[in-house]
Amino acid sequence: MAVQQTQALPPQYVEDLQKDYGKQLTAMTTAPLDTGKFAPQVAGQDPYQTQAYNLAGSGIGAYQPYITQASAYTGPTGYQSFMSPYQQDVIDATMTQYDTQAAKGLAGIGLQAAKSGNLGGGREGVMRSEYQTQSDMNRALLQSGLLQQGFGQAQKAAQQAYMNQMQMAGTVPQLQAADVTGLGQMGATQQAQAQAQLDATREANRLAAYEPYERLGYQGQGIASIASGMPGQYQSQVTPNPTPLQTALGTGSVLSGIYGNIMGPYRDRE
């Protein structure tokens, strides 16, 4: 018994559209897509960030010179560099003046002895001895007082210098840290701008690369709509910032589905 087979053929213009679509689909999917044009890129380190990094590295231990200098102002000899260069001149002038006055005192004892008739006597000798002893004691006290005064002033200056150096030891790292922070922030802003430009370029390249696929998908939906007699709705397959692999897989799946939908109604049926 002969089997009668019927075949529903599409209109000629639909068949022509299908053939043209198949050729385009084959040509487009045969060549691999160059995803390198829209591969993710990371903006390089900004010069400000590099400067901040280098400054941060050079700033480690920046306090050490100040601490070293501060240590020179401590100990038993720390005051010496602060002794007045005129201190000894002041002491010498003061002691010379004292000796002059002391000599006048001795001369007075001789006058008193002459008036009392004891000039050259034992009483004059005792008076001179007592006077000289007291004068020498006073002289030593005066000299030691002048030396102590100079030492005290030098010691006070050394302590102040020590405090200044220790303050600098704390201030310099703080100032450098502020510079590092400021440079880092400026560098981060510049890097963010550069990254935004790279992302914008990448997105533009991605859209340009997938524009033919988008157009072909739209065409395929139109052909399917014409063949089925039903109005079709096309939904774009390009979403913001997909990965190249996701986009390639998604586009391939969509195109395969579209082509299957177009050719499905016209497959041979028994």
C-alpha positions as a LaTeX table, in Angstrom:
\begin{tabular}{lrrr}
\hline
Residue & $x$ (\AA) & $y$ (\AA) & $z$ (\AA) \\
\hline
Met1 & 0.00 & 0.00 & 0.00 \\
Ala2 & 1.49 & 3.33 & $-1.02$ \\
Val3 & 1.95 & 5.88 & 1.73 \\
Gln4 & 0.93 & 9.36 & 0.80 \\
Gln5 & 3.10 & 12.07 & 2.27 \\
Thr6 & 2.12 & 15.67 & 2.46 \\
Gln7 & 4.50 & 18.53 & 3.13 \\
Ala8 & 3.57 & 22.05 & 4.15 \\
Leu9 & 5.93 & 24.43 & 2.43 \\
Pro10 & 6.38 & 28.02 & 3.48 \\
Pro11 & 5.82 & 30.85 & 1.09 \\
Gln12 & 8.74 & 31.51 & $-1.25$ \\
Tyr13 & 9.65 & 34.81 & 0.35 \\
Val14 & 9.80 & 33.14 & 3.79 \\
Glu15 & 12.00 & 30.40 & 2.41 \\
Asp16 & 14.28 & 32.99 & 0.87 \\
Leu17 & 14.50 & 34.81 & 4.19 \\
Gln18 & 15.30 & 31.56 & 5.97 \\
Lys19 & 18.09 & 30.71 & 3.55 \\
Asp20 & 19.58 & 34.16 & 3.81 \\
Tyr21 & 19.33 & 34.02 & 7.56 \\
Gly22 & 21.01 & 30.62 & 7.65 \\
Lys23 & 23.90 & 31.90 & 5.54 \\
Gln24 & 24.40 & 34.90 & 7.80 \\
Leu25 & 24.19 & 32.77 & 10.92 \\
Thr26 & 26.74 & 30.32 & 9.56 \\
Ala27 & 29.13 & 33.05 & 8.47 \\
Met28 & 28.87 & 34.89 & 11.74 \\
Thr29 & 29.33 & 31.90 & 14.02 \\
Thr30 & 32.12 & 30.30 & 12.00 \\
Ala31 & 34.72 & 32.93 & 12.89 \\
Pro32 & 35.56 & 33.15 & 16.59 \\
Leu33 & 34.71 & 36.40 & 18.34 \\
Asp34 & 37.77 & 38.46 & 19.35 \\
Thr35 & 36.97 & 38.98 & 23.03 \\
Gly36 & 40.34 & 40.60 & 23.67 \\
Lys37 & 38.93 & 43.96 & 22.60 \\
Phe38 & 36.61 & 44.04 & 25.59 \\
Ala39 & 38.54 & 42.00 & 28.13 \\
Pro40 & 38.50 & 43.55 & 31.62 \\
Gln41 & 41.42 & 45.87 & 32.33 \\
Val42 & 42.68 & 47.33 & 35.57 \\
Ala43 & 44.01 & 50.89 & 35.64 \\
Gly44 & 47.66 & 51.09 & 36.60 \\
Gln45 & 48.97 & 52.75 & 39.72 \\
Asp46 & 48.77 & 56.52 & 39.50 \\
Pro47 & 52.03 & 58.53 & 39.90 \\
Tyr48 & 50.61 & 60.05 & 43.07 \\
Gln49 & 50.10 & 56.58 & 44.47 \\
Thr50 & 53.65 & 55.65 & 43.52 \\
Gln51 & 54.93 & 58.78 & 45.20 \\
Ala52 & 52.89 & 57.98 & 48.30 \\
Tyr53 & 54.29 & 54.43 & 48.35 \\
Asn54 & 57.87 & 55.63 & 48.02 \\
Leu55 & 57.36 & 58.31 & 50.66 \\
Ala56 & 55.84 & 55.78 & 53.03 \\
Gly57 & 58.83 & 53.52 & 52.52 \\
Ser58 & 61.38 & 56.28 & 53.04 \\
Gly59 & 59.48 & 57.54 & 56.08 \\
Ile60 & 60.04 & 54.33 & 58.05 \\
Gly61 & 62.44 & 55.23 & 60.84 \\
Ala62 & 62.34 & 58.93 & 59.94 \\
Tyr63 & 62.31 & 59.69 & 63.67 \\
Gln64 & 65.67 & 58.01 & 64.26 \\
Pro65 & 67.94 & 61.01 & 63.45 \\
Tyr66 & 66.04 & 63.16 & 65.94 \\
Ile67 & 66.25 & 60.54 & 68.66 \\
Thr68 & 69.97 & 60.16 & 67.99 \\
Gln69 & 70.46 & 63.91 & 68.27 \\
Ala70 & 68.33 & 64.02 & 71.43 \\
Ser71 & 70.53 & 61.39 & 73.06 \\
Ala72 & 73.51 & 63.72 & 72.58 \\
Tyr73 & 71.86 & 66.18 & 74.99 \\
Thr74 & 71.67 & 63.65 & 77.82 \\
Gly75 & 74.27 & 62.30 & 80.22 \\
Pro76 & 77.00 & 64.11 & 82.13 \\
Thr77 & 78.37 & 65.91 & 79.08 \\
Gly78 & 75.07 & 66.82 & 77.43 \\
Tyr79 & 75.23 & 70.43 & 78.68 \\
Gln80 & 78.68 & 71.21 & 77.30 \\
Ser81 & 77.60 & 72.32 & 73.84 \\
Phe82 & 75.26 & 74.86 & 75.47 \\
Met83 & 77.84 & 76.56 & 77.66 \\
Ser84 & 78.13 & 80.22 & 76.75 \\
Pro85 & 81.39 & 80.97 & 74.92 \\
Tyr86 & 81.58 & 84.16 & 77.01 \\
Gln87 & 81.11 & 82.38 & 80.34 \\
Gln88 & 84.80 & 82.23 & 81.14 \\
Asp89 & 85.26 & 85.87 & 80.12 \\
Val90 & 82.52 & 86.86 & 82.55 \\
Ile91 & 84.11 & 84.80 & 85.32 \\
Asp92 & 87.58 & 86.22 & 84.67 \\
Ala93 & 86.31 & 89.82 & 84.67 \\
Thr94 & 84.32 & 89.27 & 87.85 \\
Met95 & 87.21 & 87.62 & 89.65 \\
Thr96 & 89.61 & 90.38 & 88.56 \\
Gln97 & 87.23 & 92.96 & 89.97 \\
Tyr98 & 86.96 & 90.96 & 93.18 \\
Asp99 & 90.75 & 90.72 & 93.53 \\
Thr100 & 91.03 & 94.48 & 93.05 \\
Gln101 & 88.55 & 95.11 & 95.83 \\
Ala102 & 90.26 & 92.53 & 98.05 \\
Ala103 & 93.61 & 94.25 & 97.58 \\
Lys104 & 92.07 & 97.50 & 98.68 \\
Gly105 & 90.90 & 95.77 & 101.82 \\
Leu106 & 94.41 & 94.65 & 102.65 \\
Ala107 & 95.69 & 98.18 & 102.17 \\
Gly108 & 93.09 & 99.37 & 104.64 \\
Ile109 & 94.36 & 96.96 & 107.26 \\
Gly110 & 97.87 & 98.45 & 106.88 \\
Leu111 & 96.53 & 101.99 & 107.42 \\
Gln112 & 94.65 & 100.91 & 110.52 \\
Ala113 & 97.78 & 99.23 & 111.89 \\
Ala114 & 99.86 & 102.35 & 111.27 \\
Lys115 & 97.37 & 104.54 & 113.08 \\
Ser116 & 97.30 & 102.24 & 116.06 \\
Gly117 & 101.09 & 101.90 & 116.16 \\
Asn118 & 100.97 & 98.16 & 115.30 \\
Leu119 & 102.34 & 98.44 & 111.77 \\
Gly120 & 104.41 & 95.35 & 111.11 \\
Gly121 & 103.39 & 93.87 & 114.43 \\
Gly122 & 101.76 & 90.59 & 115.27 \\
Arg123 & 98.31 & 92.10 & 115.49 \\
Glu124 & 98.57 & 93.36 & 111.90 \\
Gly125 & 99.69 & 89.90 & 110.78 \\
Val126 & 96.69 & 88.28 & 112.43 \\
Met127 & 94.32 & 90.80 & 110.86 \\
Arg128 & 95.85 & 90.26 & 107.41 \\
Ser129 & 95.64 & 86.47 & 107.81 \\
Glu130 & 92.00 & 86.55 & 108.87 \\
Tyr131 & 91.11 & 88.94 & 106.09 \\
Gln132 & 92.89 & 86.88 & 103.44 \\
Thr133 & 91.25 & 83.66 & 104.62 \\
Gln134 & 87.80 & 85.20 & 104.47 \\
Ser135 & 88.58 & 86.84 & 101.14 \\
Asp136 & 89.75 & 83.59 & 99.62 \\
Met137 & 86.60 & 81.85 & 100.86 \\
Asn138 & 84.40 & 84.57 & 99.42 \\
Arg139 & 86.32 & 84.42 & 96.19 \\
Ala140 & 85.83 & 80.66 & 95.89 \\
Leu141 & 82.10 & 80.99 & 96.65 \\
Leu142 & 81.73 & 83.71 & 94.04 \\
Gln143 & 83.57 & 81.69 & 91.41 \\
Ser144 & 81.63 & 78.51 & 92.15 \\
Gly145 & 78.37 & 80.46 & 92.04 \\
Leu146 & 79.26 & 81.83 & 88.61 \\
Leu147 & 80.19 & 78.34 & 87.39 \\
Gln148 & 77.00 & 76.85 & 88.82 \\
Gln149 & 74.93 & 79.54 & 87.17 \\
Gly150 & 76.51 & 78.83 & 83.78 \\
Phe151 & 76.07 & 75.09 & 84.25 \\
Gly152 & 72.43 & 75.49 & 85.23 \\
Gln153 & 71.68 & 77.60 & 82.17 \\
Ala154 & 73.45 & 75.14 & 79.89 \\
Gln155 & 71.66 & 72.20 & 81.50 \\
Lys156 & 68.30 & 73.89 & 81.04 \\
Ala157 & 69.09 & 74.62 & 77.40 \\
Ala158 & 70.15 & 70.99 & 76.87 \\
Gln159 & 66.88 & 69.75 & 78.33 \\
Gln160 & 64.91 & 72.08 & 76.07 \\
Ala161 & 66.89 & 70.91 & 73.06 \\
Tyr162 & 66.19 & 67.30 & 74.05 \\
Met163 & 62.46 & 67.99 & 74.24 \\
Asn164 & 62.56 & 69.77 & 70.87 \\
Gln165 & 64.26 & 66.81 & 69.20 \\
Met166 & 61.80 & 64.33 & 70.74 \\
Gln167 & 58.92 & 66.48 & 69.56 \\
Met168 & 60.36 & 66.50 & 66.06 \\
Ala169 & 60.73 & 62.72 & 66.24 \\
Gly170 & 56.97 & 62.52 & 66.69 \\
Thr171 & 56.02 & 65.35 & 64.36 \\
Val172 & 58.00 & 64.34 & 61.27 \\
Pro173 & 56.33 & 60.88 & 60.91 \\
Gln174 & 52.92 & 62.52 & 61.40 \\
Leu175 & 53.61 & 65.05 & 58.66 \\
Gln176 & 54.90 & 62.34 & 56.35 \\
Ala177 & 51.84 & 60.21 & 57.11 \\
Ala178 & 49.63 & 63.17 & 56.20 \\
Asp179 & 51.52 & 63.54 & 52.91 \\
Val180 & 51.18 & 59.83 & 52.21 \\
Thr181 & 47.44 & 59.99 & 52.91 \\
Gly182 & 46.95 & 63.05 & 50.71 \\
Leu183 & 48.97 & 61.62 & 47.84 \\
Gly184 & 47.19 & 58.29 & 48.17 \\
Gln185 & 43.77 & 59.93 & 48.01 \\
Met186 & 44.68 & 62.00 & 44.97 \\
Gly187 & 46.19 & 58.95 & 43.31 \\
Ala188 & 43.09 & 56.88 & 44.07 \\
Thr189 & 40.90 & 59.55 & 42.48 \\
Gln190 & 43.06 & 59.64 & 39.37 \\
Gln191 & 43.15 & 55.85 & 39.20 \\
Ala192 & 39.36 & 55.67 & 39.55 \\
Gln193 & 39.01 & 58.09 & 36.64 \\
Ala194 & 41.38 & 56.03 & 34.52 \\
Gln195 & 39.48 & 52.88 & 35.46 \\
Ala196 & 36.19 & 54.50 & 34.47 \\
Gln197 & 37.65 & 55.37 & 31.09 \\
Leu198 & 38.88 & 51.81 & 30.60 \\
Asp199 & 35.47 & 50.44 & 31.57 \\
Ala200 & 33.72 & 52.84 & 29.19 \\
Thr201 & 36.02 & 51.83 & 26.34 \\
Arg202 & 35.53 & 48.17 & 27.15 \\
Glu203 & 31.75 & 48.59 & 27.18 \\
Ala204 & 31.83 & 50.44 & 23.85 \\
Asn205 & 33.98 & 47.69 & 22.30 \\
Arg206 & 31.69 & 45.02 & 23.69 \\
Leu207 & 28.58 & 46.67 & 22.29 \\
Ala208 & 30.27 & 47.11 & 18.92 \\
Ala209 & 31.37 & 43.45 & 18.88 \\
Tyr210 & 27.92 & 42.11 & 19.70 \\
Glu211 & 25.98 & 44.54 & 17.53 \\
Pro212 & 25.92 & 42.10 & 14.54 \\
Tyr213 & 24.64 & 39.32 & 16.80 \\
Glu214 & 22.02 & 41.65 & 18.19 \\
Arg215 & 20.93 & 42.64 & 14.71 \\
Leu216 & 20.86 & 39.02 & 13.55 \\
Gly217 & 18.78 & 38.07 & 16.56 \\
Tyr218 & 16.30 & 40.79 & 15.77 \\
Gln219 & 16.13 & 39.58 & 12.19 \\
Gly220 & 15.60 & 36.01 & 13.32 \\
Gln221 & 12.73 & 36.98 & 15.57 \\
Gly222 & 11.15 & 38.84 & 12.67 \\
Ile223 & 11.43 & 35.84 & 10.36 \\
Ala224 & 9.97 & 33.56 & 13.02 \\
Ser225 & 7.09 & 35.98 & 13.50 \\
Ile226 & 6.38 & 36.09 & 9.77 \\
Ala227 & 6.57 & 32.32 & 9.41 \\
Ser228 & 4.25 & 31.65 & 12.33 \\
Gly229 & 1.84 & 34.41 & 11.47 \\
Met230 & 2.09 & 35.71 & 15.00 \\
Pro231 & 3.55 & 39.13 & 15.91 \\
Gly232 & 6.87 & 38.61 & 17.63 \\
Gln233 & 8.55 & 40.46 & 20.44 \\
Tyr234 & 12.26 & 40.89 & 20.46 \\
Gln235 & 14.20 & 41.18 & 23.69 \\
Ser236 & 17.78 & 42.38 & 23.58 \\
Gln237 & 20.35 & 39.91 & 24.78 \\
Val238 & 22.98 & 42.57 & 25.55 \\
Thr239 & 23.07 & 43.26 & 29.29 \\
Pro240 & 25.38 & 45.68 & 31.08 \\
Asn241 & 28.90 & 44.42 & 31.59 \\
Pro242 & 28.58 & 40.64 & 31.13 \\
Thr243 & 31.70 & 38.57 & 30.98 \\
Pro244 & 32.82 & 37.63 & 27.46 \\
Leu245 & 32.19 & 33.95 & 28.16 \\
Gln246 & 28.69 & 34.56 & 29.49 \\
Thr247 & 27.81 & 36.72 & 26.51 \\
Ala248 & 29.19 & 34.26 & 23.98 \\
Leu249 & 27.35 & 31.33 & 25.51 \\
Gly250 & 24.13 & 33.33 & 25.83 \\
Thr251 & 24.24 & 34.57 & 22.25 \\
Gly252 & 24.97 & 31.09 & 20.89 \\
Ser253 & 22.04 & 29.62 & 22.80 \\
Val254 & 19.66 & 32.35 & 21.61 \\
Leu255 & 20.67 & 32.01 & 17.96 \\
Ser256 & 20.33 & 28.24 & 18.10 \\
Gly257 & 16.87 & 28.57 & 19.60 \\
Ile258 & 15.79 & 31.13 & 17.01 \\
Tyr259 & 16.98 & 29.00 & 14.12 \\
Gly260 & 15.22 & 25.95 & 15.55 \\
Asn261 & 11.98 & 27.87 & 15.96 \\
Ile262 & 12.12 & 29.08 & 12.37 \\
Met263 & 12.81 & 25.70 & 10.82 \\
Gly264 & 10.70 & 23.64 & 13.21 \\
Pro265 & 7.26 & 24.19 & 11.67 \\
Tyr266 & 8.51 & 23.14 & 8.21 \\
Arg267 & 10.24 & 19.88 & 9.03 \\
Asp268 & 9.02 & 16.81 & 7.19 \\
Arg269 & 6.01 & 15.21 & 8.77 \\
Glu270 & 4.50 & 11.89 & 7.97 \\
\hline
\end{tabular}
